[in-house]
Short mmCIF file of C-alpha atoms and ligand atoms in Angstrom, two decimals:
data_model
loop_
_atom_site.label_atom_id
_atom_site.label_comp_id
_atom_site.label_asym_id
_atom_site.label_seq_id
_atom_site.Cartn_x
_atom_site.Cartn_y
_atom_site.Cartn_z
CA UNK A 165 -49.68 178.39 -179.89
CA UNK A 166 -52.34 181.01 -180.78
CA UNK A 167 -54.26 182.51 -177.86
CA UNK A 168 -57.59 180.89 -178.76
CA UNK A 169 -55.99 177.49 -178.88
CA UNK A 170 -54.32 177.94 -175.48
CA UNK A 171 -57.64 178.96 -173.93
CA UNK A 172 -59.22 175.89 -175.44
CA UNK A 173 -56.65 173.59 -173.80
CA UNK A 174 -56.90 175.44 -170.51
CA UNK A 175 -60.65 174.96 -170.50
CA UNK A 176 -60.32 171.28 -171.30
CA UNK A 177 -57.80 170.88 -168.49
CA UNK A 178 -60.07 172.66 -166.04
CA UNK A 179 -62.97 170.39 -167.00
CA UNK A 180 -60.75 167.38 -166.41
CA UNK A 181 -59.90 168.58 -162.91
CA UNK A 182 -63.53 169.23 -162.07
CA UNK A 183 -64.40 165.73 -163.23
CA UNK A 184 -61.60 164.20 -161.17
CA UNK A 185 -62.67 166.10 -158.08
CA UNK A 186 -66.29 165.05 -158.57
CA UNK A 187 -65.24 161.41 -158.89
CA UNK A 188 -63.17 161.69 -155.74
CA UNK A 189 -65.98 163.30 -153.80
CA UNK A 190 -68.52 160.70 -154.84
CA UNK A 191 -66.11 157.84 -154.12
CA UNK A 192 -65.47 158.96 -150.56
CA UNK A 193 -68.97 160.22 -150.27
CA UNK A 194 -68.26 163.23 -148.14
CA UNK A 195 -71.89 164.03 -147.80
CA UNK A 196 -72.95 160.69 -146.44
CA UNK A 197 -71.10 161.53 -143.26
CA UNK A 198 -73.82 164.01 -142.40
CA UNK A 199 -76.16 161.09 -141.93
CA UNK A 200 -74.42 159.75 -138.85
CA UNK A 201 -73.90 163.00 -137.08
CA UNK A 202 -77.32 164.17 -138.17
CA UNK A 203 -78.81 161.30 -136.22
CA UNK A 204 -79.59 163.28 -133.17
CA UNK A 205 -83.26 164.19 -133.06
CA UNK A 206 -85.16 165.37 -130.04
CA UNK A 207 -85.37 162.62 -127.50
CA UNK A 208 -88.33 164.24 -125.85
CA UNK A 209 -90.61 163.59 -128.80
CA UNK A 210 -92.62 160.55 -127.87
CA UNK A 211 -94.59 159.07 -130.67
CA UNK A 212 -98.26 159.35 -129.79
CA UNK A 213 -100.47 156.33 -129.59
CA UNK A 214 -97.78 153.69 -129.69
CA UNK A 215 -98.83 150.75 -127.60
CA UNK A 216 -96.46 147.88 -127.34
CA UNK A 217 -97.90 144.51 -126.57
CA UNK A 218 -95.79 143.33 -123.67
CA UNK A 219 -96.52 139.65 -124.10
CA UNK A 220 -94.09 138.25 -126.58
CA UNK A 221 -95.39 136.63 -129.73
CA UNK A 222 -95.09 132.87 -129.93
CA UNK A 223 -91.66 131.83 -131.19
CA UNK A 224 -91.55 130.78 -134.83
CA UNK A 225 -92.39 127.10 -135.35
CA UNK A 226 -89.41 124.84 -134.78
CA UNK A 227 -89.66 123.07 -138.10
CA UNK A 228 -86.72 122.36 -140.40
CA UNK A 229 -85.46 119.28 -138.54
CA UNK A 230 -82.54 119.07 -140.97
CA UNK A 231 -80.71 121.88 -139.17
CA UNK A 232 -77.47 121.18 -137.38
CA UNK A 233 -77.93 120.52 -133.65
CA UNK A 234 -75.66 123.46 -132.75
CA UNK A 235 -78.31 125.87 -133.99
CA UNK A 236 -80.92 124.28 -131.76
CA UNK A 237 -78.57 124.50 -128.79
CA UNK A 238 -78.06 128.14 -129.58
CA UNK A 239 -81.76 128.72 -128.95
CA UNK A 240 -81.15 128.06 -125.26
CA UNK A 241 -78.43 130.71 -125.23
CA UNK A 242 -80.88 133.15 -126.81
CA UNK A 243 -83.62 132.18 -124.32
CA UNK A 244 -81.24 132.72 -121.46
CA UNK A 245 -80.35 136.22 -122.72
CA UNK A 246 -84.03 137.08 -123.00
CA UNK A 247 -84.78 135.90 -119.47
CA UNK A 248 -81.89 137.89 -118.09
CA UNK A 249 -82.99 140.99 -119.99
CA UNK A 250 -86.53 140.82 -118.72
CA UNK A 251 -85.46 140.22 -115.12
CA UNK A 252 -83.00 143.14 -115.15
CA UNK A 253 -85.70 145.33 -116.71
CA UNK A 254 -87.82 144.59 -113.62
CA UNK A 255 -85.07 145.56 -111.18
CA UNK A 256 -86.22 148.83 -109.65
CA UNK A 257 -82.81 149.91 -108.45
CA UNK A 258 -81.64 150.10 -112.07
CA UNK A 259 -84.80 151.64 -113.42
CA UNK A 260 -83.40 154.93 -114.67
CA UNK A 261 -80.54 153.15 -116.40
CA UNK A 262 -82.75 150.63 -118.17
CA UNK A 263 -85.98 152.41 -119.08
CA UNK A 264 -86.60 155.05 -121.73
CA UNK A 265 -89.61 156.04 -123.76
CA UNK A 266 -90.07 154.85 -127.32
CA UNK A 267 -89.12 158.25 -128.68
CA UNK A 268 -88.59 159.39 -132.23
CA UNK A 269 -84.87 158.97 -131.54
CA UNK A 270 -85.46 155.25 -130.90
CA UNK A 271 -87.81 154.87 -133.89
CA UNK A 272 -85.11 156.45 -136.06
CA UNK A 273 -82.73 153.63 -135.07
CA UNK A 274 -85.08 150.86 -136.19
CA UNK A 275 -85.18 149.68 -139.79
CA UNK A 276 -88.17 147.98 -141.37
CA UNK A 277 -88.30 145.00 -143.66
CA UNK A 278 -92.02 144.72 -144.46
CA UNK A 279 -91.65 141.94 -146.95
CA UNK A 280 -90.45 139.53 -144.27
CA UNK A 281 -91.82 141.28 -141.20
CA UNK A 282 -88.48 142.12 -139.58
CA UNK A 283 -87.39 145.07 -137.45
CA UNK A 284 -83.71 145.72 -136.81
CA UNK A 285 -82.46 148.22 -134.26
CA UNK A 286 -79.16 149.62 -135.43
CA UNK A 287 -76.32 149.89 -132.92
CA UNK A 288 -72.93 151.25 -134.03
CA UNK A 289 -69.67 149.28 -134.19
CA UNK A 290 -71.13 145.79 -134.36
CA UNK A 291 -71.30 145.19 -138.10
CA UNK A 292 -74.62 146.92 -138.61
CA UNK A 293 -73.71 147.93 -142.16
CA UNK A 294 -73.70 144.24 -143.04
CA UNK A 295 -77.11 143.74 -141.45
CA UNK A 296 -78.50 146.68 -143.34
CA UNK A 297 -77.24 145.13 -146.56
CA UNK A 298 -78.93 141.84 -145.65
CA UNK A 299 -82.23 143.66 -145.05
CA UNK A 300 -81.93 145.71 -148.26
CA UNK A 301 -81.61 142.43 -150.16
CA UNK A 302 -84.60 140.97 -148.28
CA UNK A 303 -86.67 144.04 -149.12
CA UNK A 304 -85.99 143.24 -152.77
CA UNK A 305 -84.20 146.40 -153.84
CA UNK A 306 -81.05 144.47 -154.82
CA UNK A 307 -80.61 140.77 -155.65
CA UNK A 308 -77.43 140.17 -153.59
CA UNK A 309 -75.42 141.85 -150.84
CA UNK A 310 -72.46 142.31 -153.20
CA UNK A 311 -74.48 144.32 -155.69
CA UNK A 312 -75.42 147.10 -153.26
CA UNK A 313 -73.28 150.17 -153.93
CA UNK A 314 -71.42 151.18 -150.78
CA UNK A 315 -72.80 154.72 -150.85
CA UNK A 316 -76.39 153.50 -150.93
CA UNK A 317 -76.22 151.46 -147.72
CA UNK A 318 -76.73 154.53 -145.56
CA UNK A 319 -78.95 156.44 -147.95
CA UNK A 320 -82.38 155.63 -146.61
CA UNK A 321 -84.18 157.69 -149.20
CA UNK A 322 -82.99 155.39 -151.94
CA UNK A 323 -82.11 151.99 -150.53
CA UNK A 324 -85.58 150.71 -149.83
CA UNK A 325 -84.93 150.27 -146.11
CA UNK A 326 -87.20 152.72 -144.29
CA UNK A 327 -86.90 153.77 -140.69
CA UNK A 328 -89.75 152.91 -138.36
CA UNK A 329 -90.08 156.63 -137.60
CA UNK A 330 -91.26 157.23 -141.17
CA UNK A 331 -94.53 155.36 -140.53
CA UNK A 332 -97.75 156.41 -138.82
CA UNK A 333 -98.33 155.61 -135.13
CA UNK A 334 -100.78 152.83 -136.05
CA UNK A 335 -98.34 151.31 -138.53
CA UNK A 336 -95.57 151.52 -135.95
CA UNK A 337 -97.64 149.86 -133.23
CA UNK A 338 -98.71 147.07 -135.53
CA UNK A 339 -95.11 146.32 -136.55
CA UNK A 340 -93.72 146.49 -133.03
CA UNK A 341 -96.36 144.02 -131.90
CA UNK A 342 -96.12 141.49 -134.70
CA UNK A 343 -92.73 141.64 -136.45
CA UNK A 344 -89.57 139.71 -135.64
CA UNK A 345 -87.29 142.14 -133.82
CA UNK A 346 -83.56 141.99 -133.15
CA UNK A 347 -80.51 144.01 -132.21
CA UNK A 348 -76.80 143.31 -131.76
CA UNK A 349 -74.75 144.43 -128.77
CA UNK A 350 -71.16 144.03 -127.61
CA UNK A 351 -69.14 144.59 -124.46
CA UNK A 352 -69.93 148.22 -123.53
CA UNK A 353 -66.34 149.26 -122.74
CA UNK A 354 -64.89 147.63 -125.84
CA UNK A 355 -67.56 149.42 -127.81
CA UNK A 356 -66.41 152.77 -126.38
CA UNK A 357 -62.80 152.02 -127.26
CA UNK A 358 -63.89 151.20 -130.76
CA UNK A 359 -65.92 154.42 -131.05
CA UNK A 360 -62.98 156.44 -129.71
CA UNK A 361 -60.60 154.94 -132.26
CA UNK A 362 -63.07 155.30 -135.08
CA UNK A 363 -64.04 158.91 -134.48
CA UNK A 364 -60.94 160.49 -132.95
CA UNK A 365 -57.97 158.45 -134.13
CA UNK A 366 -58.74 156.99 -137.53
CA UNK A 367 -61.93 158.76 -138.63
CA UNK A 368 -62.22 156.84 -141.90
CA UNK A 369 -65.55 158.28 -142.94
CA UNK A 370 -64.32 161.84 -143.10
CA UNK A 371 -66.36 163.36 -140.32
CA UNK A 372 -64.15 166.32 -139.44
CA UNK A 373 -66.39 167.65 -136.67
CA UNK A 374 -65.28 164.89 -134.31
CA UNK A 375 -61.66 166.00 -134.39
CA UNK A 376 -62.26 169.68 -134.98
CA UNK A 377 -65.30 170.50 -132.84
CA UNK A 378 -66.00 167.75 -130.36
CA UNK A 379 -62.45 166.76 -129.37
CA UNK A 380 -61.28 170.32 -128.52
CA UNK A 381 -64.47 170.94 -126.51
CA UNK A 382 -63.91 167.77 -124.48
CA UNK A 383 -60.24 168.59 -123.95
CA UNK A 384 -61.02 172.11 -122.76
CA UNK A 385 -63.46 170.84 -120.19
CA UNK A 386 -61.93 167.55 -119.09
CA UNK A 387 -58.17 167.56 -119.57
CA UNK A 388 -56.52 167.87 -116.20
CA UNK A 389 -53.32 169.54 -117.29
CA UNK A 390 -54.19 172.51 -119.43
CA UNK A 391 -50.63 173.13 -120.46
CA UNK A 392 -51.07 171.29 -123.74
CA UNK A 393 -54.52 172.46 -124.71
CA UNK A 394 -52.79 174.87 -127.07
CA UNK A 395 -52.61 172.12 -129.64
CA UNK A 396 -55.91 170.60 -128.67
CA UNK A 397 -56.51 169.23 -132.13
CA UNK A 398 -53.36 167.15 -131.81
CA UNK A 399 -55.43 164.60 -130.08
CA UNK A 400 -58.09 163.66 -127.64
CA UNK A 401 -56.81 161.12 -125.15
CA UNK A 402 -58.90 158.16 -124.09
CA UNK A 403 -58.79 159.44 -120.50
CA UNK A 404 -60.37 162.78 -121.55
CA UNK A 405 -63.04 160.85 -123.38
CA UNK A 406 -63.76 158.63 -120.37
CA UNK A 407 -64.07 161.62 -118.07
CA UNK A 408 -66.51 163.26 -120.48
CA UNK A 409 -68.61 160.11 -120.84
CA UNK A 410 -68.81 159.53 -117.11
CA UNK A 411 -69.87 163.05 -116.22
CA UNK A 412 -73.65 162.77 -116.49
CA UNK A 413 -74.58 166.44 -116.03
CA UNK A 414 -71.65 168.13 -117.75
CA UNK A 415 -72.04 165.81 -120.68
CA UNK A 416 -75.73 166.56 -121.02
CA UNK A 417 -74.92 170.24 -121.39
CA UNK A 418 -72.15 169.57 -123.87
CA UNK A 419 -74.14 167.14 -125.97
CA UNK A 420 -76.86 169.74 -126.33
CA UNK A 421 -74.23 171.92 -127.95
CA UNK A 422 -73.09 169.06 -130.21
CA UNK A 423 -76.67 168.31 -131.24
CA UNK A 424 -78.03 166.09 -128.45
CA UNK A 425 -77.36 162.44 -129.03
CA UNK A 426 -74.24 161.13 -130.62
CA UNK A 427 -75.27 157.61 -131.51
CA UNK A 428 -71.72 156.28 -131.25
CA UNK A 429 -71.63 156.52 -127.48
CA UNK A 430 -75.16 156.74 -126.13
CA UNK A 431 -76.16 153.56 -124.31
CA UNK A 432 -77.89 150.64 -126.00
CA UNK A 433 -80.81 151.41 -123.70
CA UNK A 434 -81.16 154.88 -125.21
CA UNK A 435 -80.69 153.62 -128.76
CA UNK A 436 -83.08 150.67 -128.77
CA UNK A 437 -85.31 150.79 -125.64
CA UNK A 438 -84.80 147.08 -124.92
CA UNK A 439 -87.03 147.12 -121.83
CA UNK A 440 -89.94 148.70 -123.73
CA UNK A 441 -89.64 146.78 -126.99
CA UNK A 442 -89.67 142.98 -126.72
CA UNK A 443 -86.80 142.02 -128.97
CA UNK A 444 -86.96 138.38 -130.06
CA UNK A 445 -83.19 138.03 -130.32
CA UNK A 446 -80.34 139.99 -128.80
CA UNK A 447 -77.26 139.03 -130.77
CA UNK A 448 -73.80 139.43 -129.30
CA UNK A 449 -70.96 140.73 -131.44
CA UNK A 450 -68.62 138.37 -129.59
CA UNK A 451 -70.56 135.37 -130.86
CA UNK A 452 -71.69 136.75 -134.19
CA UNK A 453 -70.59 133.57 -135.97
CA UNK A 454 -73.38 131.71 -134.12
CA UNK A 455 -75.80 134.59 -133.75
CA UNK A 456 -75.97 135.72 -137.39
CA UNK A 457 -77.20 132.38 -138.82
CA UNK A 458 -79.48 131.95 -135.81
CA UNK A 459 -81.13 135.33 -136.39
CA UNK A 460 -81.71 134.61 -140.08
CA UNK A 461 -83.20 131.24 -139.21
CA UNK A 462 -85.40 132.61 -136.42
CA UNK A 463 -86.65 135.31 -138.80
CA UNK A 464 -87.41 132.60 -141.37
CA UNK A 465 -85.15 134.02 -144.08
CA UNK A 466 -82.10 131.76 -143.85
CA UNK A 467 -82.81 130.26 -147.26
CA UNK A 468 -83.02 133.67 -148.92
CA UNK A 469 -79.87 135.38 -147.75
CA UNK A 470 -76.67 134.71 -145.83
CA UNK A 471 -74.75 137.05 -143.58
CA UNK A 472 -71.49 138.17 -145.24
CA UNK A 473 -68.48 136.19 -144.08
CA UNK A 474 -66.91 137.40 -140.84
CA UNK A 475 -63.11 137.79 -140.82
CA UNK A 476 -61.81 135.36 -138.18
CA UNK A 477 -60.99 136.80 -134.76
CA UNK A 478 -62.36 140.31 -135.24
CA UNK A 479 -65.42 139.83 -133.08
CA UNK A 480 -63.62 138.27 -130.10
CA UNK A 481 -63.45 140.17 -126.83
CA UNK A 482 -59.90 141.41 -126.33
CA UNK A 483 -59.25 141.76 -122.63
CA UNK A 484 -55.68 142.96 -123.00
CA UNK A 485 -56.85 145.77 -125.27
CA UNK A 486 -59.37 146.88 -122.62
CA UNK A 487 -56.60 146.69 -120.00
CA UNK A 488 -54.24 148.75 -122.15
CA UNK A 489 -56.75 151.50 -122.73
CA UNK A 490 -57.95 151.71 -119.15
CA UNK A 491 -54.70 151.26 -117.24
CA UNK A 492 -53.73 154.99 -117.28
CA UNK A 493 -57.19 156.01 -116.09
CA UNK A 494 -58.07 156.63 -112.47
CA UNK A 495 -60.30 154.20 -110.66
CA UNK A 496 -62.70 157.00 -109.84
CA UNK A 497 -63.19 157.85 -113.52
CA UNK A 498 -63.64 154.20 -114.46
CA UNK A 499 -66.22 153.75 -111.69
CA UNK A 500 -68.14 156.76 -112.95
CA UNK A 501 -68.03 155.45 -116.47
CA UNK A 502 -69.22 152.06 -115.30
CA UNK A 503 -72.14 153.50 -113.38
CA UNK A 504 -73.19 155.38 -116.52
CA UNK A 505 -73.13 152.17 -118.63
CA UNK A 506 -74.17 149.74 -115.91
CA UNK A 507 -77.59 149.25 -117.47
CA UNK A 508 -76.02 147.96 -120.68
CA UNK A 509 -73.64 145.67 -118.78
CA UNK A 510 -76.38 144.10 -116.71
CA UNK A 511 -79.19 143.85 -119.26
CA UNK A 512 -77.02 142.04 -121.77
CA UNK A 513 -75.06 139.86 -119.38
CA UNK A 514 -71.63 141.48 -119.62
CA UNK A 515 -69.65 141.01 -116.43
CA UNK A 516 -68.57 144.06 -114.45
CA UNK A 517 -64.93 144.48 -115.54
CA UNK A 518 -63.39 144.11 -112.09
CA UNK A 519 -59.93 143.67 -113.57
CA UNK A 520 -59.87 147.39 -114.44
CA UNK A 521 -62.13 148.68 -111.67
CA UNK A 522 -59.74 147.29 -109.09
CA UNK A 523 -56.60 148.68 -110.64
CA UNK A 524 -53.99 150.57 -108.62
CA UNK A 525 -54.62 154.35 -108.34
C1 NAG B 1585 -100.93 140.75 -127.32
O1 NAG B 1585 -100.29 139.56 -127.73
C2 NAG B 1585 -100.98 138.38 -127.30
C3 NAG B 1585 -100.10 137.18 -127.67
O2 NAG B 1585 -99.38 137.40 -128.85
C4 NAG B 1585 -102.36 138.34 -127.96
O3 NAG B 1585 -103.05 137.19 -127.52
C5 NAG B 1585 -103.11 139.58 -127.56
O4 NAG B 1585 -104.37 139.62 -128.22
C6 NAG B 1585 -102.32 140.83 -127.93
N1 NAG B 1585 -102.98 142.02 -127.44
C7 NAG B 1585 -103.09 143.11 -128.15
C8 NAG B 1585 -103.77 144.28 -127.50
O5 NAG B 1585 -102.65 143.19 -129.30
C1 NAG B 1586 -80.85 144.88 -108.87
O1 NAG B 1586 -79.65 145.50 -109.29
C2 NAG B 1586 -78.74 145.79 -108.24
C3 NAG B 1586 -77.58 146.58 -108.83
O2 NAG B 1586 -76.87 145.83 -109.74
C4 NAG B 1586 -78.31 144.49 -107.58
O3 NAG B 1586 -77.43 144.78 -106.50
C5 NAG B 1586 -79.54 143.76 -107.06
O4 NAG B 1586 -79.15 142.49 -106.56
C6 NAG B 1586 -80.55 143.55 -108.19
N1 NAG B 1586 -81.76 143.02 -107.64
C7 NAG B 1586 -82.31 141.90 -108.10
C8 NAG B 1586 -83.59 141.50 -107.45
O5 NAG B 1586 -81.80 141.25 -108.97
C1 NAG B 1587 -81.17 157.70 -111.15
O1 NAG B 1587 -82.10 158.20 -110.22
C2 NAG B 1587 -81.53 158.63 -109.00
C3 NAG B 1587 -82.64 159.10 -108.11
O2 NAG B 1587 -83.80 158.42 -108.36
C4 NAG B 1587 -80.54 159.73 -109.27
O3 NAG B 1587 -79.91 160.11 -108.06
C5 NAG B 1587 -79.49 159.27 -110.25
O4 NAG B 1587 -78.63 160.33 -110.58
C6 NAG B 1587 -80.15 158.76 -111.51
N1 NAG B 1587 -79.14 158.23 -112.38
C7 NAG B 1587 -79.06 158.61 -113.66
C8 NAG B 1587 -78.00 157.95 -114.43
O5 NAG B 1587 -79.84 159.38 -114.18
C1 NAG B 1588 -55.72 142.62 -128.66
O1 NAG B 1588 -55.41 144.00 -128.73
C2 NAG B 1588 -54.04 144.28 -128.77
C3 NAG B 1588 -53.88 145.78 -128.84
O2 NAG B 1588 -54.23 146.36 -127.64
C4 NAG B 1588 -53.41 143.65 -130.00
O3 NAG B 1588 -52.02 143.89 -129.99
C5 NAG B 1588 -53.69 142.18 -130.00
O4 NAG B 1588 -53.23 141.62 -131.20
C6 NAG B 1588 -55.18 141.91 -129.88
N1 NAG B 1588 -55.40 140.49 -129.76
C7 NAG B 1588 -56.19 139.82 -130.57
C8 NAG B 1588 -56.34 138.38 -130.31
O5 NAG B 1588 -56.79 140.37 -131.48
#
């Protein structure tokens, strides 16, 4: 083969590789990952002039008599959750675990659907990607949930689902006072297990800093036996993670290093300010099958969109999983963790997990 010809083929081959690599990168969307970790923001920034009307708006008219009775019954479950929330918010002995300011960090968590007057506070590990898709469809950017490209769901520049923080203080106040507002929560300890698995064991979204920066830092500070810190990257243990989460002061210092708030394990209180913002519905992941259609109906959009189907069993609370994860952990560390997340347990009606708090050691 003459030299010129060989060069030609080499160049073609190189172009092919570059193309392949580009396709791979865009498929796994390496850059999207920045979004999650980038969600940190100064918590001290309090949006000026935001006044939230404490009295709740009247519930939407109970028309549509054709609905199945189960949905009507579900309203009493929702009412009960709201009453509990507002009574725990008033409990002074829990005040610093239940109250936060409506900071930019909180406004960053809330997505706006102006077309149907809906606000959704995003909480990780409860199917929020599906809710975002539902809202993107309602905002009119895409006709159906299936047609939204996966990489656009978290790209808030392009998906037509703005954050509340992108609006002016007057616009924010007006929406907080008049729009239908909801969030989804789940058992706080099961949520932490899920975050641990997702960020330190599986890490499906290619966010290397969890394993390479955060895990070694936690191990260095919180692993009791330092003999095996040599291969720190070989794995954060759940007990290291629990010790880090439960250590209020040490964690504050460390999180500042990591970039303040890591949304995957800050409390629901810090994410969504549920005592300051009067959410109309608090959905529970454990009962998402009932809550999802109820939320769409209460928001008046049930005829326009349906929540994507939920694989059976995945939302159920798994007590034996919680037992398995917590059984090697000392009672003292579990108590500390509980006192850190107690606000979330009590506000949303999750029972104190005595079955692990009263374990042996
Ligand atoms: C607060 O809401 C109540 C009931 O929705 C309404 O009557 C009242 O005018 C509102 N106040 C302000 C300051 O928006
Ligand atoms: C407030 O919360 C504390 C701690 O959970 C509880 O012991 C107390 O009974 C609560 N007070 C009221 C009035 O509910
Ligand atoms: C709550 O406030 C008390 C004192 O008012 C303080 O001792 C405690 O550490 C605070 N708890 C948290 C989680 O900030
Ligand atoms: C609960 O979690 C355990 C793992 O800890 C798993 O083996 C089991 O299948 C789960 N149960 C259900 C009902 O999902």
